[in-house]
């Protein structure tokens, strides 16, 4: 069970995942040993899934972002599994969610620019298994990316 101290650790790490156990312990009012033990437990139990750099997309040539709504022709188990496998493997699709309702999936896609996205749309998105309809919305401005959980 996650208690107040664990939540404090998680809240702090969401702000800065590179914090040392010593700095983390100091911030939340623990000594290093129990803080380090709690941190290892949060990692081993899967609460903390990993650490990574938050990269500015435009700085690496991926400043274009689109949200794509996908409706499939068929939703049998094999088709869904193959669709999801291909989506997970595609590096330009940075987020993907399966939805209830008329739309089956929401995908967040990055590309260099509109032309690169159009090529990606024609060659890769439309070739995904059982795609019946793709609807794209271009992101004008990202106001709140990777905000973290309200702990």
mmCIF file of C-alpha atoms in Angstrom:
data_model
loop_
_atom_site.group_PDB
_atom_site.id
_atom_site.type_symbol
_atom_site.label_atom_id
_atom_site.label_comp_id
_atom_site.label_asym_id
_atom_site.label_seq_id
_atom_site.Cartn_x
_atom_site.Cartn_y
_atom_site.Cartn_z
ATOM 1 C CA UNK A 1 0.000 0.000 0.000
ATOM 2 C CA UNK A 2 1.250 3.461 -0.915
ATOM 3 C CA UNK A 3 1.433 5.740 2.131
ATOM 4 C CA UNK A 4 2.077 9.481 2.535
ATOM 5 C CA UNK A 5 5.854 9.044 2.525
ATOM 6 C CA UNK A 6 5.765 6.984 -0.688
ATOM 7 C CA UNK A 7 3.542 9.632 -2.275
ATOM 8 C CA UNK A 8 6.066 12.301 -1.267
ATOM 9 C CA UNK A 9 8.847 10.272 -2.875
ATOM 10 C CA UNK A 10 6.802 9.817 -6.055
ATOM 11 C CA UNK A 11 5.785 13.481 -6.188
ATOM 12 C CA UNK A 12 9.417 14.541 -5.853
ATOM 13 C CA UNK A 13 10.617 12.084 -8.499
ATOM 14 C CA UNK A 14 7.950 13.254 -10.957
ATOM 15 C CA UNK A 15 9.518 16.702 -10.714
ATOM 16 C CA UNK A 16 13.102 15.472 -10.997
ATOM 17 C CA UNK A 17 13.756 11.789 -11.689
ATOM 18 C CA UNK A 18 17.519 12.250 -11.316
ATOM 19 C CA UNK A 19 17.391 13.085 -7.627
ATOM 20 C CA UNK A 20 19.791 11.106 -5.512
ATOM 21 C CA UNK A 21 18.459 9.077 -2.602
ATOM 22 C CA UNK A 22 20.288 11.501 -0.300
ATOM 23 C CA UNK A 23 18.574 14.577 -1.778
ATOM 24 C CA UNK A 24 15.247 12.770 -1.846
ATOM 25 C CA UNK A 25 15.590 11.727 1.803
ATOM 26 C CA UNK A 26 16.431 15.285 2.814
ATOM 27 C CA UNK A 27 13.423 16.708 0.939
ATOM 28 C CA UNK A 28 10.908 14.351 2.507
ATOM 29 C CA UNK A 29 12.397 14.220 5.999
ATOM 30 C CA UNK A 30 13.804 10.678 6.099
ATOM 31 C CA UNK A 31 17.271 9.337 6.603
ATOM 32 C CA UNK A 32 18.937 7.870 3.523
ATOM 33 C CA UNK A 33 18.608 4.154 4.378
ATOM 34 C CA UNK A 34 14.797 4.025 4.765
ATOM 35 C CA UNK A 35 14.346 6.357 1.807
ATOM 36 C CA UNK A 36 16.528 4.131 -0.363
ATOM 37 C CA UNK A 37 14.644 1.022 0.828
ATOM 38 C CA UNK A 38 11.280 2.604 -0.040
ATOM 39 C CA UNK A 39 12.614 3.701 -3.422
ATOM 40 C CA UNK A 40 13.814 0.158 -4.236
ATOM 41 C CA UNK A 41 10.427 -1.242 -3.156
ATOM 42 C CA UNK A 42 8.549 1.249 -5.361
ATOM 43 C CA UNK A 43 10.759 0.197 -8.278
ATOM 44 C CA UNK A 44 10.558 -3.567 -7.686
ATOM 45 C CA UNK A 45 6.771 -3.524 -7.172
ATOM 46 C CA UNK A 46 6.288 -1.722 -10.497
ATOM 47 C CA UNK A 47 4.926 1.516 -9.044
ATOM 48 C CA UNK A 48 7.935 3.267 -10.555
ATOM 49 C CA UNK A 49 8.111 1.870 -14.082
ATOM 50 C CA UNK A 50 11.377 3.511 -15.081
ATOM 51 C CA UNK A 51 13.291 6.730 -15.606
ATOM 52 C CA UNK A 52 13.877 8.668 -18.804
ATOM 53 C CA UNK A 53 14.824 12.053 -20.162
ATOM 54 C CA UNK A 54 12.090 14.549 -21.088
ATOM 55 C CA UNK A 55 13.240 15.623 -24.556
ATOM 56 C CA UNK A 56 12.104 18.756 -26.368
ATOM 57 C CA UNK A 57 10.586 17.335 -29.573
ATOM 58 C CA UNK A 58 11.337 20.283 -31.814
ATOM 59 C CA UNK A 59 15.021 20.202 -30.771
ATOM 60 C CA UNK A 60 15.333 16.739 -32.319
ATOM 61 C CA UNK A 61 13.346 17.528 -35.467
ATOM 62 C CA UNK A 62 9.963 16.158 -34.337
ATOM 63 C CA UNK A 63 8.028 19.374 -33.785
ATOM 64 C CA UNK A 64 4.841 18.274 -35.569
ATOM 65 C CA UNK A 65 2.226 16.458 -33.501
ATOM 66 C CA UNK A 66 -1.124 14.974 -34.466
ATOM 67 C CA UNK A 67 -3.849 13.142 -32.621
ATOM 68 C CA UNK A 68 -5.333 10.340 -34.696
ATOM 69 C CA UNK A 69 -8.653 8.655 -34.026
ATOM 70 C CA UNK A 70 -8.818 5.123 -35.446
ATOM 71 C CA UNK A 71 -11.912 3.072 -36.205
ATOM 72 C CA UNK A 72 -11.378 -0.563 -37.153
ATOM 73 C CA UNK A 73 -13.456 -2.666 -39.568
ATOM 74 C CA UNK A 74 -13.323 -5.674 -37.288
ATOM 75 C CA UNK A 75 -12.432 -6.096 -33.647
ATOM 76 C CA UNK A 76 -11.763 -9.794 -33.221
ATOM 77 C CA UNK A 77 -8.992 -10.845 -30.832
ATOM 78 C CA UNK A 78 -6.393 -11.625 -33.524
ATOM 79 C CA UNK A 79 -6.955 -8.338 -35.368
ATOM 80 C CA UNK A 80 -6.747 -6.286 -32.175
ATOM 81 C CA UNK A 81 -3.580 -8.081 -31.089
ATOM 82 C CA UNK A 82 -1.855 -7.479 -34.434
ATOM 83 C CA UNK A 83 -3.017 -3.851 -34.620
ATOM 84 C CA UNK A 84 -1.731 -3.195 -31.089
ATOM 85 C CA UNK A 85 1.560 -4.997 -31.774
ATOM 86 C CA UNK A 86 2.222 -2.795 -34.803
ATOM 87 C CA UNK A 87 1.219 0.381 -32.969
ATOM 88 C CA UNK A 88 3.519 -0.425 -30.037
ATOM 89 C CA UNK A 89 6.413 -1.144 -32.424
ATOM 90 C CA UNK A 90 6.000 2.140 -34.335
ATOM 91 C CA UNK A 91 8.355 4.798 -32.959
ATOM 92 C CA UNK A 92 6.382 7.746 -34.387
ATOM 93 C CA UNK A 93 3.341 6.751 -32.339
ATOM 94 C CA UNK A 94 4.301 8.029 -28.889
ATOM 95 C CA UNK A 95 1.010 7.347 -27.105
ATOM 96 C CA UNK A 96 -1.836 4.972 -27.837
ATOM 97 C CA UNK A 97 -5.072 4.271 -26.021
ATOM 98 C CA UNK A 98 -7.874 1.832 -26.728
ATOM 99 C CA UNK A 99 -11.257 3.502 -26.258
ATOM 100 C CA UNK A 100 -14.862 2.555 -25.571
ATOM 101 C CA UNK A 101 -17.385 3.967 -28.028
ATOM 102 C CA UNK A 102 -17.454 4.559 -31.769
ATOM 103 C CA UNK A 103 -13.729 5.262 -32.029
ATOM 104 C CA UNK A 104 -11.499 2.288 -31.232
ATOM 105 C CA UNK A 105 -8.101 3.952 -30.634
ATOM 106 C CA UNK A 106 -6.549 7.333 -29.991
ATOM 107 C CA UNK A 107 -2.957 7.687 -31.177
ATOM 108 C CA UNK A 108 -0.535 10.550 -30.584
ATOM 109 C CA UNK A 109 1.904 10.821 -33.476
ATOM 110 C CA UNK A 110 5.041 12.938 -33.936
ATOM 111 C CA UNK A 111 6.779 13.839 -37.189
ATOM 112 C CA UNK A 112 9.199 16.408 -38.540
ATOM 113 C CA UNK A 113 6.539 18.455 -40.325
ATOM 114 C CA UNK A 114 3.223 18.222 -42.171
ATOM 115 C CA UNK A 115 4.807 16.626 -45.232
ATOM 116 C CA UNK A 116 6.494 13.922 -43.137
ATOM 117 C CA UNK A 117 3.213 13.306 -41.308
ATOM 118 C CA UNK A 118 1.317 13.003 -44.592
ATOM 119 C CA UNK A 119 3.824 10.380 -45.762
ATOM 120 C CA UNK A 120 3.534 8.540 -42.431
ATOM 121 C CA UNK A 121 -0.274 8.683 -42.648
ATOM 122 C CA UNK A 122 -0.348 7.311 -46.216
ATOM 123 C CA UNK A 123 2.339 4.659 -45.814
ATOM 124 C CA UNK A 124 2.052 3.469 -42.212
ATOM 125 C CA UNK A 125 -1.163 4.505 -40.477
ATOM 126 C CA UNK A 126 -3.435 3.514 -43.331
ATOM 127 C CA UNK A 127 -1.591 0.175 -43.617
ATOM 128 C CA UNK A 128 -2.347 -0.867 -40.035
ATOM 129 C CA UNK A 129 -4.550 -3.988 -39.798
ATOM 130 C CA UNK A 130 -8.314 -3.556 -40.334
ATOM 131 C CA UNK A 131 -8.286 0.252 -40.399
ATOM 132 C CA UNK A 132 -11.656 1.509 -41.566
ATOM 133 C CA UNK A 133 -11.294 5.194 -40.777
ATOM 134 C CA UNK A 134 -8.545 7.559 -39.650
ATOM 135 C CA UNK A 135 -9.332 11.057 -38.432
ATOM 136 C CA UNK A 136 -6.439 13.398 -37.667
ATOM 137 C CA UNK A 137 -6.348 16.525 -35.591
ATOM 138 C CA UNK A 138 -3.209 18.640 -35.733
ATOM 139 C CA UNK A 139 -1.944 19.848 -32.370
ATOM 140 C CA UNK A 140 -1.574 23.616 -32.469
ATOM 141 C CA UNK A 141 0.028 24.008 -29.049
ATOM 142 C CA UNK A 142 0.857 21.530 -26.324
ATOM 143 C CA UNK A 143 -0.078 23.195 -23.046
ATOM 144 C CA UNK A 144 0.551 20.400 -20.579
ATOM 145 C CA UNK A 145 2.700 17.462 -21.611
ATOM 146 C CA UNK A 146 3.861 14.805 -19.178
ATOM 147 C CA UNK A 147 2.470 16.608 -16.158
ATOM 148 C CA UNK A 148 2.649 13.640 -13.824
ATOM 149 C CA UNK A 149 -0.004 12.209 -11.556
ATOM 150 C CA UNK A 150 -1.843 14.242 -8.885
ATOM 151 C CA UNK A 151 -0.175 12.681 -5.865
#
